[in-house]
PDB file of C-alpha atoms in Angstrom:
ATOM      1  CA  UNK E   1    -150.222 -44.046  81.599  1.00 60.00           C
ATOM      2  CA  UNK E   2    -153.423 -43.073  79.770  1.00 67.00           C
ATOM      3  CA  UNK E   3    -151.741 -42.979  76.474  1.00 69.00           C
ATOM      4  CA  UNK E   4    -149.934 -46.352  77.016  1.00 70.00           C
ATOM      5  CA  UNK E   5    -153.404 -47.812  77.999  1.00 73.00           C
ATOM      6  CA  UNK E   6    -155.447 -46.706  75.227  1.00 76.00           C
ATOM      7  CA  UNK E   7    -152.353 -47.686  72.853  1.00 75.00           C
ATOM      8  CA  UNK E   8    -152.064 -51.132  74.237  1.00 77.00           C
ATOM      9  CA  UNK E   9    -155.819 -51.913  73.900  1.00 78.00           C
ATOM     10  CA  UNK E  10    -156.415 -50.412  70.422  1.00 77.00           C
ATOM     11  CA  UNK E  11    -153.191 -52.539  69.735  1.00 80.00           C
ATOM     12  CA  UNK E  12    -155.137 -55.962  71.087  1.00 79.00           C
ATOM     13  CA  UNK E  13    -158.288 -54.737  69.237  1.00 78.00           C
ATOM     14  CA  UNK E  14    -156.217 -54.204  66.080  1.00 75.00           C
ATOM     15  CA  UNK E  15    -154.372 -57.538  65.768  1.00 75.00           C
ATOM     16  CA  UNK E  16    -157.568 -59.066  67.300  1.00 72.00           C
ATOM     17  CA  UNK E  17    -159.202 -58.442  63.998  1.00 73.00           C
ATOM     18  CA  UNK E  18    -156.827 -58.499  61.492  1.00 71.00           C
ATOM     19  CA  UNK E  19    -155.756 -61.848  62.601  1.00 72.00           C
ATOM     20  CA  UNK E  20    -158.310 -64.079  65.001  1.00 67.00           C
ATOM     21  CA  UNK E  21    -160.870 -63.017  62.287  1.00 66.00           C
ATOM     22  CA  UNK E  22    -159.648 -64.809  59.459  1.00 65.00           C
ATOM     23  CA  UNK E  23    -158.898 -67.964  61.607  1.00 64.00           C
ATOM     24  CA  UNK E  24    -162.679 -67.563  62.198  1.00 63.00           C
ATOM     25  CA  UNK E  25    -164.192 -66.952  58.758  1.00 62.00           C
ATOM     26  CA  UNK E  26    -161.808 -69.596  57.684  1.00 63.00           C
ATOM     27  CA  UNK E  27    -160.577 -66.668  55.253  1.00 62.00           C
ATOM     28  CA  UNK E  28    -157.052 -67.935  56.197  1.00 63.00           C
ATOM     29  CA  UNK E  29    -157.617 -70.938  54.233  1.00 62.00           C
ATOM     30  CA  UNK E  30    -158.197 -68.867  50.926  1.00 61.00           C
ATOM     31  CA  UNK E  31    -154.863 -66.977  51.619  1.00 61.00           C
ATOM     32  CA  UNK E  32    -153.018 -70.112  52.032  1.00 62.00           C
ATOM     33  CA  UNK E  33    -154.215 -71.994  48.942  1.00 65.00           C
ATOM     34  CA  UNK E  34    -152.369 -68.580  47.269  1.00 64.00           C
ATOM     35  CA  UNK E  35    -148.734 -68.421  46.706  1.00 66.00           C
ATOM     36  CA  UNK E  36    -148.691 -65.491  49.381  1.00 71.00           C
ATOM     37  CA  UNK E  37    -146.316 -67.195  52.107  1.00 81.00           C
ATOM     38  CA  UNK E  38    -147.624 -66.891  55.893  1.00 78.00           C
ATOM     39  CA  UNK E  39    -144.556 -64.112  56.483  1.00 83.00           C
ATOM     40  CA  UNK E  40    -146.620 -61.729  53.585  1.00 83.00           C
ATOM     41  CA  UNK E  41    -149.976 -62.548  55.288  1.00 80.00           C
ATOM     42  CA  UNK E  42    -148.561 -61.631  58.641  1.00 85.00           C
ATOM     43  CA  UNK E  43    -146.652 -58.789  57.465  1.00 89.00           C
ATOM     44  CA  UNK E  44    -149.403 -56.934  55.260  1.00 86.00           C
ATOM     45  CA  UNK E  45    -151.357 -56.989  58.455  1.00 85.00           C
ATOM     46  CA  UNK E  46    -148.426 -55.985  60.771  1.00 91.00           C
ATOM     47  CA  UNK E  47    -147.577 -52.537  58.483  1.00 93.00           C
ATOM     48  CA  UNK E  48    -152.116 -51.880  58.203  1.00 88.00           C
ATOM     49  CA  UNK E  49    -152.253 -52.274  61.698  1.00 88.00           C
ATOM     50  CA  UNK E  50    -149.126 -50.345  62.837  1.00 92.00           C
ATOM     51  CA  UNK E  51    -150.092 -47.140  60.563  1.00 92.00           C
ATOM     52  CA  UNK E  52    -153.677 -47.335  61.615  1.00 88.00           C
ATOM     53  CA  UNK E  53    -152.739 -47.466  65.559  1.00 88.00           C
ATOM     54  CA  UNK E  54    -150.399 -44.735  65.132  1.00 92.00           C
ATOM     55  CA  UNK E  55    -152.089 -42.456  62.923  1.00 91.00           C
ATOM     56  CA  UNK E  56    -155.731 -42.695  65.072  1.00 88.00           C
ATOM     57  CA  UNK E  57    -153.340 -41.793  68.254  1.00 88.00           C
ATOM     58  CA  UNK E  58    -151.259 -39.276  66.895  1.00 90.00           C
ATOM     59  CA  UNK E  59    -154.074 -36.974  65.383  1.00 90.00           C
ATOM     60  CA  UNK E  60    -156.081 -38.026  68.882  1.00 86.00           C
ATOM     61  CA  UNK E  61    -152.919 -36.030  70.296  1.00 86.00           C
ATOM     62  CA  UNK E  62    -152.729 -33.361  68.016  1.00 89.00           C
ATOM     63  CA  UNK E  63    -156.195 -32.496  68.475  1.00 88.00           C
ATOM     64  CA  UNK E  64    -155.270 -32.742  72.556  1.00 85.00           C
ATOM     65  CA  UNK E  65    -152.170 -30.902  72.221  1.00 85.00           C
ATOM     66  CA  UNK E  66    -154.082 -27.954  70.825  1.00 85.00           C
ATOM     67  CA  UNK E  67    -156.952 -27.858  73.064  1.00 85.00           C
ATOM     68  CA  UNK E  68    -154.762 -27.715  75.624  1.00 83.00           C
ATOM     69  CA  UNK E  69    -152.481 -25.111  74.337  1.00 81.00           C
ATOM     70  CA  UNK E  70    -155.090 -23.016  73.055  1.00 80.00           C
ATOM     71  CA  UNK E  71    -155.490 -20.483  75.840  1.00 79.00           C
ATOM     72  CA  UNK E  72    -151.409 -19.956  75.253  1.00 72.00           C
ATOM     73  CA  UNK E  73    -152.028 -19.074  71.553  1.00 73.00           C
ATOM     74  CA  UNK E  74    -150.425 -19.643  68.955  1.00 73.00           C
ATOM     75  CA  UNK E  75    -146.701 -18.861  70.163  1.00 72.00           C
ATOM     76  CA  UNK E  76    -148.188 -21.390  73.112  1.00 69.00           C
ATOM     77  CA  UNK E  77    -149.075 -23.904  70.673  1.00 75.00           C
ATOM     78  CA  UNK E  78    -145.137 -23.379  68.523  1.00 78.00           C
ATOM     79  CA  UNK E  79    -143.343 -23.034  71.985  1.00 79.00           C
ATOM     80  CA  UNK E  80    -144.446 -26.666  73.253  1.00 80.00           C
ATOM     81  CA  UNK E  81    -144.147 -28.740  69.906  1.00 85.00           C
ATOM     82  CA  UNK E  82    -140.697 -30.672  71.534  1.00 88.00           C
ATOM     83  CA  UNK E  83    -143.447 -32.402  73.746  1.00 87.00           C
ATOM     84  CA  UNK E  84    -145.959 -33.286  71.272  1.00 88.00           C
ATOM     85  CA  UNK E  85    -143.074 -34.440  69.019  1.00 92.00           C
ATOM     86  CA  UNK E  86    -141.990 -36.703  71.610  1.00 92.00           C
ATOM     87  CA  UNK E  87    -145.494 -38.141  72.313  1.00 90.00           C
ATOM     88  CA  UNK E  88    -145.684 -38.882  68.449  1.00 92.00           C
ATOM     89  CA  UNK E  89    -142.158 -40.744  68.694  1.00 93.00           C
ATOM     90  CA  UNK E  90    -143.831 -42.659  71.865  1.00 92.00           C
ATOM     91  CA  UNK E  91    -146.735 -43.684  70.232  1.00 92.00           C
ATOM     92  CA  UNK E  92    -145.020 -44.545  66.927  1.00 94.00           C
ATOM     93  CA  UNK E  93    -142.597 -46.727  69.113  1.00 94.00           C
ATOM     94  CA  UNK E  94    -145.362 -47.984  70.962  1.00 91.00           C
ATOM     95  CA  UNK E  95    -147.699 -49.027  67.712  1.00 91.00           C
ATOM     96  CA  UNK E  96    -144.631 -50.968  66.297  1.00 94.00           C
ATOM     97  CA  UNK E  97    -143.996 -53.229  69.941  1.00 92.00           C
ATOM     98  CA  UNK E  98    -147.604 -53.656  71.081  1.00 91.00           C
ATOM     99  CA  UNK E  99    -149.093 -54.313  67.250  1.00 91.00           C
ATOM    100  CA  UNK E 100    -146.359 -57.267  66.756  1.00 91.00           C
ATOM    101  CA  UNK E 101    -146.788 -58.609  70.533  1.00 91.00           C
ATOM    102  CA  UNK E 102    -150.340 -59.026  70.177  1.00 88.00           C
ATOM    103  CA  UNK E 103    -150.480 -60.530  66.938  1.00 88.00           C
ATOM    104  CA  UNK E 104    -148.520 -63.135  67.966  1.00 90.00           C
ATOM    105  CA  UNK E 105    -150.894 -63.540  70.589  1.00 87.00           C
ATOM    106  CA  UNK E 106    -153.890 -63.793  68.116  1.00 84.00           C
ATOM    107  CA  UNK E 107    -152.061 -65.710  66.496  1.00 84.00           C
ATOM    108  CA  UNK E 108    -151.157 -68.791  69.259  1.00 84.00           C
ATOM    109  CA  UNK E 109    -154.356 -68.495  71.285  1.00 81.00           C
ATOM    110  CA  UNK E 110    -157.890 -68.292  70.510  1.00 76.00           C
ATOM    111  CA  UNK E 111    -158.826 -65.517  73.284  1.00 76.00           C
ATOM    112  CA  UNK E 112    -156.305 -62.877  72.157  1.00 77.00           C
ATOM    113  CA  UNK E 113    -158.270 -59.866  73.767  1.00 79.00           C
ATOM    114  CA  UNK E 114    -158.274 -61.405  77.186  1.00 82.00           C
ATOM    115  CA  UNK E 115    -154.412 -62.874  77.197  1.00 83.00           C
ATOM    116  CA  UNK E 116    -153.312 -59.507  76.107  1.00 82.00           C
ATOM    117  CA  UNK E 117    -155.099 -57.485  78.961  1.00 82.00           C
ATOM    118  CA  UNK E 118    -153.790 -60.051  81.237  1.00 86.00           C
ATOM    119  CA  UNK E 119    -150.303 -60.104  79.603  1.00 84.00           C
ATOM    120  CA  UNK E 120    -149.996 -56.090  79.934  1.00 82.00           C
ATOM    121  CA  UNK E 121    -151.473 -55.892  83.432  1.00 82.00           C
ATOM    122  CA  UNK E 122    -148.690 -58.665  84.941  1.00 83.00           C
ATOM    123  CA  UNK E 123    -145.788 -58.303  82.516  1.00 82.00           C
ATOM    124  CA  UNK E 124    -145.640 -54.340  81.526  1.00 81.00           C
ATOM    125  CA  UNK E 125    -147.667 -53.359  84.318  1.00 79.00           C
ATOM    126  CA  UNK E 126    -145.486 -55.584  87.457  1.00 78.00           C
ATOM    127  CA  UNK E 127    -142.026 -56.532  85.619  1.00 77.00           C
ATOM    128  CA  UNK E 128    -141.741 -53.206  84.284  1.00 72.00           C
ATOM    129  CA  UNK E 129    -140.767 -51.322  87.760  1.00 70.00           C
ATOM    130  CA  UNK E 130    -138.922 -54.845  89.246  1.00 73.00           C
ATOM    131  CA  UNK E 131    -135.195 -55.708  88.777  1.00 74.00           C
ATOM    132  CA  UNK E 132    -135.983 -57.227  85.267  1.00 80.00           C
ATOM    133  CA  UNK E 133    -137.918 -54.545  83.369  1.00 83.00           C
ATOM    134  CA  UNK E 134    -135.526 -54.653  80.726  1.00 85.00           C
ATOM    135  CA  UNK E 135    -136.980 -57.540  79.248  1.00 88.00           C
ATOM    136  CA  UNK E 136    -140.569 -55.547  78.896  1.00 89.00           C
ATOM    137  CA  UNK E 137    -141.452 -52.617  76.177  1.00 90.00           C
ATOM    138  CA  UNK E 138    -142.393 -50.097  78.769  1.00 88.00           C
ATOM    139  CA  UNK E 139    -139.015 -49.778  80.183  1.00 89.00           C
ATOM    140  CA  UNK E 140    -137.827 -48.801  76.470  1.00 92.00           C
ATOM    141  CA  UNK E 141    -141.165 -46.511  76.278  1.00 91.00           C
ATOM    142  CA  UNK E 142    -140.291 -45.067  79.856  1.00 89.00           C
ATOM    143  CA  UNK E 143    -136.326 -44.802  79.191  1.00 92.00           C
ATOM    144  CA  UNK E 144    -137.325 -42.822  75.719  1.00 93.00           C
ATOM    145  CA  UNK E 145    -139.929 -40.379  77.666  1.00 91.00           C
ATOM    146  CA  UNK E 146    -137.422 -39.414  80.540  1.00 90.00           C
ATOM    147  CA  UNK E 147    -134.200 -38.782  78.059  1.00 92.00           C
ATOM    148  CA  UNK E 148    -136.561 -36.730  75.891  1.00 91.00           C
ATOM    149  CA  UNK E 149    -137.809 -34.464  79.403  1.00 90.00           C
ATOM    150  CA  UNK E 150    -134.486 -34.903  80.258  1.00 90.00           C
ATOM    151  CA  UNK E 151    -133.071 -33.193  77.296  1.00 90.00           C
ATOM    152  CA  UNK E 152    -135.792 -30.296  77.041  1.00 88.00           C
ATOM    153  CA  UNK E 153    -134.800 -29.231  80.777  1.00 86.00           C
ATOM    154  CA  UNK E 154    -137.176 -30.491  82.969  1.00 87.00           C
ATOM    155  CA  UNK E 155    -136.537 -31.843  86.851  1.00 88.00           C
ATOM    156  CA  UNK E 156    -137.422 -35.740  86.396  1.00 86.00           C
ATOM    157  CA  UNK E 157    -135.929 -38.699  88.271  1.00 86.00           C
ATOM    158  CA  UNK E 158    -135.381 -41.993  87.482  1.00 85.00           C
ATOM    159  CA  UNK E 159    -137.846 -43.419  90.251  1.00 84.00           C
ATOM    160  CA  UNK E 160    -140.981 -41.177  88.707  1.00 81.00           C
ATOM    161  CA  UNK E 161    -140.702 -43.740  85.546  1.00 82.00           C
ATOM    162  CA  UNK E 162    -139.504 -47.301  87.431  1.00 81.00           C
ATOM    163  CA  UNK E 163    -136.118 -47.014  85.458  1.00 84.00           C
ATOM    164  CA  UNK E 164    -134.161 -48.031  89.119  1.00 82.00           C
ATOM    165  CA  UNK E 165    -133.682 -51.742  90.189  1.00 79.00           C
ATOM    166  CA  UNK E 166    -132.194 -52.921  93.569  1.00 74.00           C
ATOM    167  CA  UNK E 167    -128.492 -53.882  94.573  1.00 68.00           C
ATOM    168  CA  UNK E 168    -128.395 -54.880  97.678  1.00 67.00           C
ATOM    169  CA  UNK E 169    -128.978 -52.192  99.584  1.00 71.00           C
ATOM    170  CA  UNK E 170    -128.688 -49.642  96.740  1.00 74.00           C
ATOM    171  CA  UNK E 171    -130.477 -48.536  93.448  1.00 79.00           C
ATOM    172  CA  UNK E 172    -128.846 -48.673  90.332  1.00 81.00           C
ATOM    173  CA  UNK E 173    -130.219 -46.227  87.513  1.00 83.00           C
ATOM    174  CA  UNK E 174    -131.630 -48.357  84.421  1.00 85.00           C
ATOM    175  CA  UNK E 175    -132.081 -45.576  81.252  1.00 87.00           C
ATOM    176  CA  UNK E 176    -131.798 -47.023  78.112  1.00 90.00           C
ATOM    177  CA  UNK E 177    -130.110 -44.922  75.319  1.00 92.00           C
ATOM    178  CA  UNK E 178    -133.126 -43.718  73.018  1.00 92.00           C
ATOM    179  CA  UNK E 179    -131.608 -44.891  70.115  1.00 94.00           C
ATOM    180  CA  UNK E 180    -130.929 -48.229  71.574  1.00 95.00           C
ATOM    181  CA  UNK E 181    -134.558 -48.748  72.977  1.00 94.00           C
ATOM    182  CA  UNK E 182    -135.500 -47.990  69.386  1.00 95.00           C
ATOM    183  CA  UNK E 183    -133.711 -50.599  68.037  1.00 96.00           C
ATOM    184  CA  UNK E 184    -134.487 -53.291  70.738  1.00 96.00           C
ATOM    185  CA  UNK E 185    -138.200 -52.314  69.912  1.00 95.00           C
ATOM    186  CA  UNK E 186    -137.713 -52.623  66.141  1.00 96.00           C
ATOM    187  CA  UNK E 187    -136.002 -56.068  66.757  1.00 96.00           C
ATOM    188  CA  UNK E 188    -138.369 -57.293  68.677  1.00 95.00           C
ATOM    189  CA  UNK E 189    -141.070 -56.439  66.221  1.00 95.00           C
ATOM    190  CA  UNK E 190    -139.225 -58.541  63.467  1.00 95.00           C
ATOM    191  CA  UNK E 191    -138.782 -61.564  65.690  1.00 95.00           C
ATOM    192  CA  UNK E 192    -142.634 -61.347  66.766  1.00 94.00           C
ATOM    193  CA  UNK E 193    -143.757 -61.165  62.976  1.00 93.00           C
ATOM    194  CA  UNK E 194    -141.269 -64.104  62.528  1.00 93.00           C
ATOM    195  CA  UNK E 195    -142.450 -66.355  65.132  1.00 93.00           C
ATOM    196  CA  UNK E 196    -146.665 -65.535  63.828  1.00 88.00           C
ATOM    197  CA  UNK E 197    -145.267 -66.433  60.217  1.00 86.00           C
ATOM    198  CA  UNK E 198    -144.302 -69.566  61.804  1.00 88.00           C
ATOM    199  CA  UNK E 199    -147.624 -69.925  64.075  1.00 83.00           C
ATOM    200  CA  UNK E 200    -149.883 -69.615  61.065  1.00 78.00           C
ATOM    201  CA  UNK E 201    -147.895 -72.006  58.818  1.00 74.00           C
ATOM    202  CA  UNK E 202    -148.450 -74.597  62.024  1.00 71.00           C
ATOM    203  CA  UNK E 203    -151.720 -73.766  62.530  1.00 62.00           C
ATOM    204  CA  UNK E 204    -152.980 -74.063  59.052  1.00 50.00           C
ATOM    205  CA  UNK E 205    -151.022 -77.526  58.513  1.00 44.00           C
TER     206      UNK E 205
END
């Protein structure tokens, strides 16, 4: 949860600024006097704010990861590294959805920080552990984090991460293949960059 939060609102800061700031200083209308087309304006920003997110949380975690392992020493620190690799692939999944989601938010609406709190506290927060979480990021996130424990060994049900929906008067397991939640997450990163390319083409005209 902590990692998810502090993802998701370096995410809104990020796009917040690399977006809403050049609608503001009227920068935007610079860039499209240029032959750069509104997909290359969007997309430059997309990749900058993507590696920033991802690299400021991953070294964040590294640091974390050998804090806490330090009392373990070093074979502590080697014996662990399947969890901090899977944290990384989390928060590299994670930078590409979030970045690309609240860009086009920056992009539509002129409060982007506040929609995007609002938008992760009712729609990842709520939908996520309801019937139709497959339409949100964190189920992907969550289905990714409980194959990975999965696979290392660990005891962890399906209820711990919300990845259950009801059927009458059963549950139904809902883990998404890793692979598959990566792709759904890449997809939906192209169609978000898409759809701003489109937003600041209507905007600006």
């Amino acid at each position: 949860f902590l990692i998810k939060f502090i993802g998701v609102l370096m995410a809104i800061m990020f796009a917040s600024e690399l977006i809403n700031e050049e609608f503001n200083k009227k920068t935007i209308q610079i860039l499209r006097t240029t032959p750069i087309r509104p997909l290359e304006i969007i997309l430059y920003r997309y990749i900058a704010g993507v590696v920033c997110m991802f690299t400021i949380l991953t070294v964040t975690s590294l640091i974390y990861y050998v804090i806490i392992m330090m009392n373990a020493g070093l074979y502590g620190i080697k014996e662990e590294l399947d969890i901090l690799f899977l944290v990384i692939k989390l928060l590299l999944l994670e930078s590409v959805a979030y970045i690309g989601i609240f860009i086009l938010i920056s992009v539509y609406f002129d409060k982007p920080f506040f929609l995007g709190i609002i938008y992760w506290m009712l729609w990842e927060m709520i939908v996520s552990g309801g019937n139709y979480q497959q339409i949100t990021v964190s189920h992907y996130l969550n289905s990714v984090l409980f194959q990975g424990l999965e696979n290392m060994g660990w005891d962890v049900l399906t209820k711990d991460y919300g990845l259950m929906k009801s059927a009458g008067n059963e549950t139904v397991d809902l883990v998404t293949d890793p692979f598959t939640a990566a792709v759904i997450i890449v997809i939906l990163a192209l169609i978000t960059i898409g759809i701003s390319a489109k937003g600041i083409e209507r905007r600006q005209f």
